């Protein structure tokens, strides 16, 4: 009795991915865009916890990467890339709106002038922050998604935790380094020691949050997979 050819015994089935016909993708895309826009606003404020230096968007941004992981795992790289580019464009549009709002003529009394100064102080730095965030988000999320999908092609449905942790670590490092390099001066970080602190704290925090939430992310992915008819088709 002859055995099957070696190429057949070693071949692996193609990884499963769902189509985007269900409402789940749209909900996650909307959440990713909102999280990115809000984190850009929050990032304009420097935040200090004792020796730790960060920004006001620190608690939001990891959620964007978690959503990116979920979409990459369920829908694949091409769909995740569409979500990344869409969030990128919406964040750029929000920045344009801030610029127009600041430029519009306001009331010329004391209250109006105070309001204008407050808006300029809150939203004025945002375009620079958005530039930093957009470049970092585009590079980091793309790398994160690509690594996760390639790891899935090797392991199939197994070792989801390894895909989530491996892709997040690389993606967040690239993201944090690019963002901090551009945004540091905007929020008032001017010396090298504070910059290193800013980068390390941002990276460790973001990756730490994602690693802690890996069990929750895995449960969400499993829940959506069961309810996506095209995933198992």
mmCIF file of C-alpha atoms in Angstrom:
data_model
loop_
_atom_site.group_PDB
_atom_site.id
_atom_site.type_symbol
_atom_site.label_atom_id
_atom_site.label_comp_id
_atom_site.label_asym_id
_atom_site.label_seq_id
_atom_site.Cartn_x
_atom_site.Cartn_y
_atom_site.Cartn_z
ATOM 1 C CA UNK A 1 0.000 0.000 0.000
ATOM 2 C CA UNK A 2 1.500 3.306 -1.059
ATOM 3 C CA UNK A 3 1.527 6.326 1.193
ATOM 4 C CA UNK A 4 0.264 9.764 0.187
ATOM 5 C CA UNK A 5 2.795 12.060 -1.430
ATOM 6 C CA UNK A 6 4.879 14.010 1.037
ATOM 7 C CA UNK A 7 3.555 17.342 -0.309
ATOM 8 C CA UNK A 8 0.016 16.284 0.588
ATOM 9 C CA UNK A 9 0.841 15.073 4.088
ATOM 10 C CA UNK A 10 2.736 18.271 4.883
ATOM 11 C CA UNK A 11 0.215 20.681 3.382
ATOM 12 C CA UNK A 12 -1.807 22.823 5.777
ATOM 13 C CA UNK A 13 -5.356 24.072 5.263
ATOM 14 C CA UNK A 14 -5.695 27.771 4.512
ATOM 15 C CA UNK A 15 -6.520 29.863 7.605
ATOM 16 C CA UNK A 16 -10.178 30.697 8.107
ATOM 17 C CA UNK A 17 -11.450 34.263 7.764
ATOM 18 C CA UNK A 18 -14.970 35.696 7.725
ATOM 19 C CA UNK A 19 -16.535 38.076 5.225
ATOM 20 C CA UNK A 20 -17.670 41.512 6.423
ATOM 21 C CA UNK A 21 -21.376 41.052 5.690
ATOM 22 C CA UNK A 22 -22.425 40.894 9.348
ATOM 23 C CA UNK A 23 -22.772 43.966 11.635
ATOM 24 C CA UNK A 24 -19.824 43.045 13.872
ATOM 25 C CA UNK A 25 -17.142 44.499 11.621
ATOM 26 C CA UNK A 26 -18.932 47.839 11.298
ATOM 27 C CA UNK A 27 -19.278 48.152 15.061
ATOM 28 C CA UNK A 28 -15.593 47.410 15.629
ATOM 29 C CA UNK A 29 -14.537 49.828 12.879
ATOM 30 C CA UNK A 30 -16.607 52.627 14.439
ATOM 31 C CA UNK A 31 -15.138 51.900 17.872
ATOM 32 C CA UNK A 32 -11.578 51.917 16.510
ATOM 33 C CA UNK A 33 -12.072 55.294 14.808
ATOM 34 C CA UNK A 34 -13.630 56.880 17.918
ATOM 35 C CA UNK A 35 -10.895 55.526 20.183
ATOM 36 C CA UNK A 36 -8.185 56.869 17.861
ATOM 37 C CA UNK A 37 -9.771 60.341 17.631
ATOM 38 C CA UNK A 38 -10.304 60.616 21.398
ATOM 39 C CA UNK A 39 -6.808 59.380 22.176
ATOM 40 C CA UNK A 40 -5.393 62.038 19.834
ATOM 41 C CA UNK A 41 -7.184 64.749 21.805
ATOM 42 C CA UNK A 42 -6.076 63.282 25.121
ATOM 43 C CA UNK A 43 -2.484 62.937 23.941
ATOM 44 C CA UNK A 44 -2.173 66.745 23.717
ATOM 45 C CA UNK A 45 -1.950 66.819 27.531
ATOM 46 C CA UNK A 46 1.177 65.647 29.302
ATOM 47 C CA UNK A 47 0.462 63.546 32.391
ATOM 48 C CA UNK A 48 2.791 62.855 35.321
ATOM 49 C CA UNK A 49 2.375 60.103 37.921
ATOM 50 C CA UNK A 50 5.406 60.639 40.171
ATOM 51 C CA UNK A 51 8.413 59.588 38.036
ATOM 52 C CA UNK A 52 6.192 58.294 35.244
ATOM 53 C CA UNK A 53 5.612 60.541 32.220
ATOM 54 C CA UNK A 54 2.782 59.815 29.800
ATOM 55 C CA UNK A 55 -0.087 61.621 28.071
ATOM 56 C CA UNK A 56 -3.834 61.974 28.530
ATOM 57 C CA UNK A 57 -4.678 59.357 25.921
ATOM 58 C CA UNK A 58 -2.748 56.563 27.631
ATOM 59 C CA UNK A 59 -5.817 54.673 28.854
ATOM 60 C CA UNK A 60 -7.554 54.681 25.461
ATOM 61 C CA UNK A 61 -5.011 53.771 22.821
ATOM 62 C CA UNK A 62 -4.458 50.088 23.740
ATOM 63 C CA UNK A 63 -8.127 49.512 22.910
ATOM 64 C CA UNK A 64 -7.432 50.388 19.265
ATOM 65 C CA UNK A 65 -4.819 47.629 19.070
ATOM 66 C CA UNK A 66 -7.109 45.119 20.754
ATOM 67 C CA UNK A 67 -9.772 45.911 18.150
ATOM 68 C CA UNK A 68 -7.131 45.579 15.446
ATOM 69 C CA UNK A 69 -6.196 42.133 16.761
ATOM 70 C CA UNK A 70 -9.822 41.004 16.765
ATOM 71 C CA UNK A 71 -10.428 42.188 13.203
ATOM 72 C CA UNK A 72 -7.167 40.712 11.906
ATOM 73 C CA UNK A 73 -7.864 37.312 13.488
ATOM 74 C CA UNK A 74 -11.454 37.097 12.244
ATOM 75 C CA UNK A 75 -11.451 38.969 8.933
ATOM 76 C CA UNK A 76 -7.847 38.814 7.731
ATOM 77 C CA UNK A 77 -5.179 41.332 6.776
ATOM 78 C CA UNK A 78 -6.928 42.981 3.814
ATOM 79 C CA UNK A 79 -10.041 43.797 5.825
ATOM 80 C CA UNK A 80 -8.017 44.937 8.832
ATOM 81 C CA UNK A 81 -5.999 47.197 6.535
ATOM 82 C CA UNK A 82 -9.239 48.810 5.323
ATOM 83 C CA UNK A 83 -10.190 49.491 8.944
ATOM 84 C CA UNK A 84 -6.760 50.996 9.643
ATOM 85 C CA UNK A 85 -6.914 53.281 6.599
ATOM 86 C CA UNK A 86 -10.507 54.312 7.369
ATOM 87 C CA UNK A 87 -9.624 55.187 10.978
ATOM 88 C CA UNK A 88 -6.573 57.042 9.649
ATOM 89 C CA UNK A 89 -8.733 59.123 7.284
ATOM 90 C CA UNK A 90 -11.397 59.899 9.900
ATOM 91 C CA UNK A 91 -8.776 61.040 12.388
ATOM 92 C CA UNK A 92 -7.232 63.325 9.753
ATOM 93 C CA UNK A 93 -10.706 64.707 9.012
ATOM 94 C CA UNK A 94 -11.250 65.395 12.722
ATOM 95 C CA UNK A 95 -7.972 67.314 12.822
ATOM 96 C CA UNK A 96 -9.096 69.411 9.841
ATOM 97 C CA UNK A 97 -12.355 70.169 11.678
ATOM 98 C CA UNK A 98 -10.412 71.342 14.756
ATOM 99 C CA UNK A 99 -8.389 73.709 12.577
ATOM 100 C CA UNK A 100 -11.555 75.173 11.025
ATOM 101 C CA UNK A 101 -13.231 75.553 14.437
ATOM 102 C CA UNK A 102 -10.225 77.445 15.792
ATOM 103 C CA UNK A 103 -10.029 79.664 12.680
ATOM 104 C CA UNK A 104 -13.714 80.641 12.714
ATOM 105 C CA UNK A 105 -14.332 84.175 14.113
ATOM 106 C CA UNK A 106 -15.811 84.125 17.599
ATOM 107 C CA UNK A 107 -17.464 86.690 19.882
ATOM 108 C CA UNK A 108 -15.140 89.580 20.672
ATOM 109 C CA UNK A 109 -16.101 90.052 24.337
ATOM 110 C CA UNK A 110 -14.165 88.821 27.364
ATOM 111 C CA UNK A 111 -16.066 85.533 27.517
ATOM 112 C CA UNK A 112 -15.615 84.926 23.790
ATOM 113 C CA UNK A 113 -11.884 85.656 23.961
ATOM 114 C CA UNK A 114 -11.475 83.358 26.961
ATOM 115 C CA UNK A 115 -13.402 80.639 25.133
ATOM 116 C CA UNK A 116 -11.223 81.052 22.033
ATOM 117 C CA UNK A 117 -8.034 80.821 24.104
ATOM 118 C CA UNK A 118 -9.333 77.689 25.840
ATOM 119 C CA UNK A 119 -10.207 76.010 22.530
ATOM 120 C CA UNK A 120 -6.838 76.926 21.033
ATOM 121 C CA UNK A 121 -5.075 75.574 24.115
ATOM 122 C CA UNK A 122 -7.042 72.315 24.049
ATOM 123 C CA UNK A 123 -7.241 71.613 20.316
ATOM 124 C CA UNK A 124 -4.379 73.713 18.948
ATOM 125 C CA UNK A 125 -1.641 71.092 19.446
ATOM 126 C CA UNK A 126 -3.857 68.310 18.118
ATOM 127 C CA UNK A 127 -2.751 68.550 14.437
ATOM 128 C CA UNK A 128 0.856 67.763 15.452
ATOM 129 C CA UNK A 129 -0.380 65.003 17.734
ATOM 130 C CA UNK A 130 -2.560 63.660 14.933
ATOM 131 C CA UNK A 131 0.416 63.591 12.560
ATOM 132 C CA UNK A 132 2.388 61.605 15.125
ATOM 133 C CA UNK A 133 -0.544 59.332 15.870
ATOM 134 C CA UNK A 134 -1.471 58.726 12.234
ATOM 135 C CA UNK A 135 2.026 57.763 11.145
ATOM 136 C CA UNK A 136 2.533 55.612 14.243
ATOM 137 C CA UNK A 137 -0.915 54.020 14.017
ATOM 138 C CA UNK A 138 -0.562 53.260 10.306
ATOM 139 C CA UNK A 139 2.855 51.636 10.718
ATOM 140 C CA UNK A 140 2.221 49.874 14.028
ATOM 141 C CA UNK A 141 -1.242 48.536 13.228
ATOM 142 C CA UNK A 142 -0.195 47.338 9.772
ATOM 143 C CA UNK A 143 2.773 45.430 11.216
ATOM 144 C CA UNK A 144 0.606 44.093 14.044
ATOM 145 C CA UNK A 145 -2.045 42.810 11.644
ATOM 146 C CA UNK A 146 0.444 41.355 9.178
ATOM 147 C CA UNK A 147 2.339 39.416 11.857
ATOM 148 C CA UNK A 148 -0.866 38.060 13.402
ATOM 149 C CA UNK A 149 -2.228 36.837 10.058
ATOM 150 C CA UNK A 150 1.078 35.239 9.058
ATOM 151 C CA UNK A 151 1.305 33.465 12.398
ATOM 152 C CA UNK A 152 -2.255 32.228 11.903
ATOM 153 C CA UNK A 153 -1.307 30.845 8.482
ATOM 154 C CA UNK A 154 1.263 28.643 10.256
ATOM 155 C CA UNK A 155 -0.730 27.555 13.300
ATOM 156 C CA UNK A 156 -4.358 27.680 12.137
ATOM 157 C CA UNK A 157 -6.845 28.041 14.982
ATOM 158 C CA UNK A 158 -4.290 26.953 17.584
ATOM 159 C CA UNK A 159 -2.134 29.183 19.837
ATOM 160 C CA UNK A 160 -4.274 32.303 19.553
ATOM 161 C CA UNK A 161 -2.607 33.708 22.678
ATOM 162 C CA UNK A 162 0.807 33.542 20.977
ATOM 163 C CA UNK A 163 -0.488 35.442 17.941
ATOM 164 C CA UNK A 164 -2.036 38.148 20.091
ATOM 165 C CA UNK A 165 1.052 38.614 22.252
ATOM 166 C CA UNK A 166 3.650 38.344 19.488
ATOM 167 C CA UNK A 167 1.982 40.722 17.055
ATOM 168 C CA UNK A 168 1.087 43.254 19.764
ATOM 169 C CA UNK A 169 4.633 43.429 21.116
ATOM 170 C CA UNK A 170 6.184 44.310 17.743
ATOM 171 C CA UNK A 171 3.357 46.580 16.601
ATOM 172 C CA UNK A 172 3.218 48.562 19.835
ATOM 173 C CA UNK A 173 6.987 49.094 19.870
ATOM 174 C CA UNK A 174 6.968 50.550 16.350
ATOM 175 C CA UNK A 175 3.897 52.639 17.151
ATOM 176 C CA UNK A 176 5.262 54.015 20.430
ATOM 177 C CA UNK A 177 8.678 54.899 19.024
ATOM 178 C CA UNK A 178 7.253 56.801 16.035
ATOM 179 C CA UNK A 179 4.572 58.573 18.065
ATOM 180 C CA UNK A 180 6.839 59.663 20.900
ATOM 181 C CA UNK A 181 9.538 60.893 18.513
ATOM 182 C CA UNK A 182 7.090 63.347 16.917
ATOM 183 C CA UNK A 183 4.778 64.182 19.836
ATOM 184 C CA UNK A 184 7.271 64.623 22.681
ATOM 185 C CA UNK A 185 8.043 68.294 22.007
ATOM 186 C CA UNK A 186 4.352 69.117 21.561
ATOM 187 C CA UNK A 187 3.441 68.040 25.094
ATOM 188 C CA UNK A 188 6.529 69.671 26.618
ATOM 189 C CA UNK A 189 9.156 66.898 26.696
ATOM 190 C CA UNK A 190 12.499 68.446 25.708
ATOM 191 C CA UNK A 191 15.307 66.451 27.409
ATOM 192 C CA UNK A 192 16.534 62.983 26.432
ATOM 193 C CA UNK A 193 15.910 61.375 29.834
ATOM 194 C CA UNK A 194 12.255 62.409 29.823
ATOM 195 C CA UNK A 195 11.923 61.199 26.230
ATOM 196 C CA UNK A 196 13.287 57.746 27.107
ATOM 197 C CA UNK A 197 10.918 57.659 30.075
ATOM 198 C CA UNK A 198 8.029 58.608 27.798
ATOM 199 C CA UNK A 199 8.854 55.873 25.259
ATOM 200 C CA UNK A 200 9.479 53.102 27.793
ATOM 201 C CA UNK A 201 6.449 53.895 29.919
ATOM 202 C CA UNK A 202 4.214 54.108 26.859
ATOM 203 C CA UNK A 203 5.461 50.826 25.413
ATOM 204 C CA UNK A 204 5.409 48.852 28.671
ATOM 205 C CA UNK A 205 1.985 50.168 29.595
ATOM 206 C CA UNK A 206 0.360 49.524 26.196
ATOM 207 C CA UNK A 207 1.808 46.038 25.839
ATOM 208 C CA UNK A 208 1.075 45.243 29.479
ATOM 209 C CA UNK A 209 -2.596 46.176 29.088
ATOM 210 C CA UNK A 210 -2.907 44.068 25.953
ATOM 211 C CA UNK A 211 -1.178 41.084 27.549
ATOM 212 C CA UNK A 212 -3.369 41.293 30.645
ATOM 213 C CA UNK A 213 -6.459 41.440 28.446
ATOM 214 C CA UNK A 214 -5.424 38.542 26.183
ATOM 215 C CA UNK A 215 -7.915 36.164 27.913
ATOM 216 C CA UNK A 216 -10.714 38.702 27.396
ATOM 217 C CA UNK A 217 -9.650 39.360 23.789
ATOM 218 C CA UNK A 218 -9.607 35.598 23.153
ATOM 219 C CA UNK A 219 -13.120 35.230 24.567
ATOM 220 C CA UNK A 220 -14.399 38.069 22.378
ATOM 221 C CA UNK A 221 -12.762 36.535 19.298
ATOM 222 C CA UNK A 222 -14.284 33.141 20.089
ATOM 223 C CA UNK A 223 -17.715 34.699 20.670
ATOM 224 C CA UNK A 224 -17.680 36.533 17.335
ATOM 225 C CA UNK A 225 -16.320 33.520 15.444
ATOM 226 C CA UNK A 226 -19.280 31.443 16.619
ATOM 227 C CA UNK A 227 -21.705 34.111 15.387
ATOM 228 C CA UNK A 228 -20.052 34.823 12.039
ATOM 229 C CA UNK A 229 -21.724 32.346 9.639
ATOM 230 C CA UNK A 230 -19.108 32.928 6.932
ATOM 231 C CA UNK A 231 -16.201 32.092 9.259
ATOM 232 C CA UNK A 232 -17.059 28.403 9.341
ATOM 233 C CA UNK A 233 -18.551 28.226 5.851
#
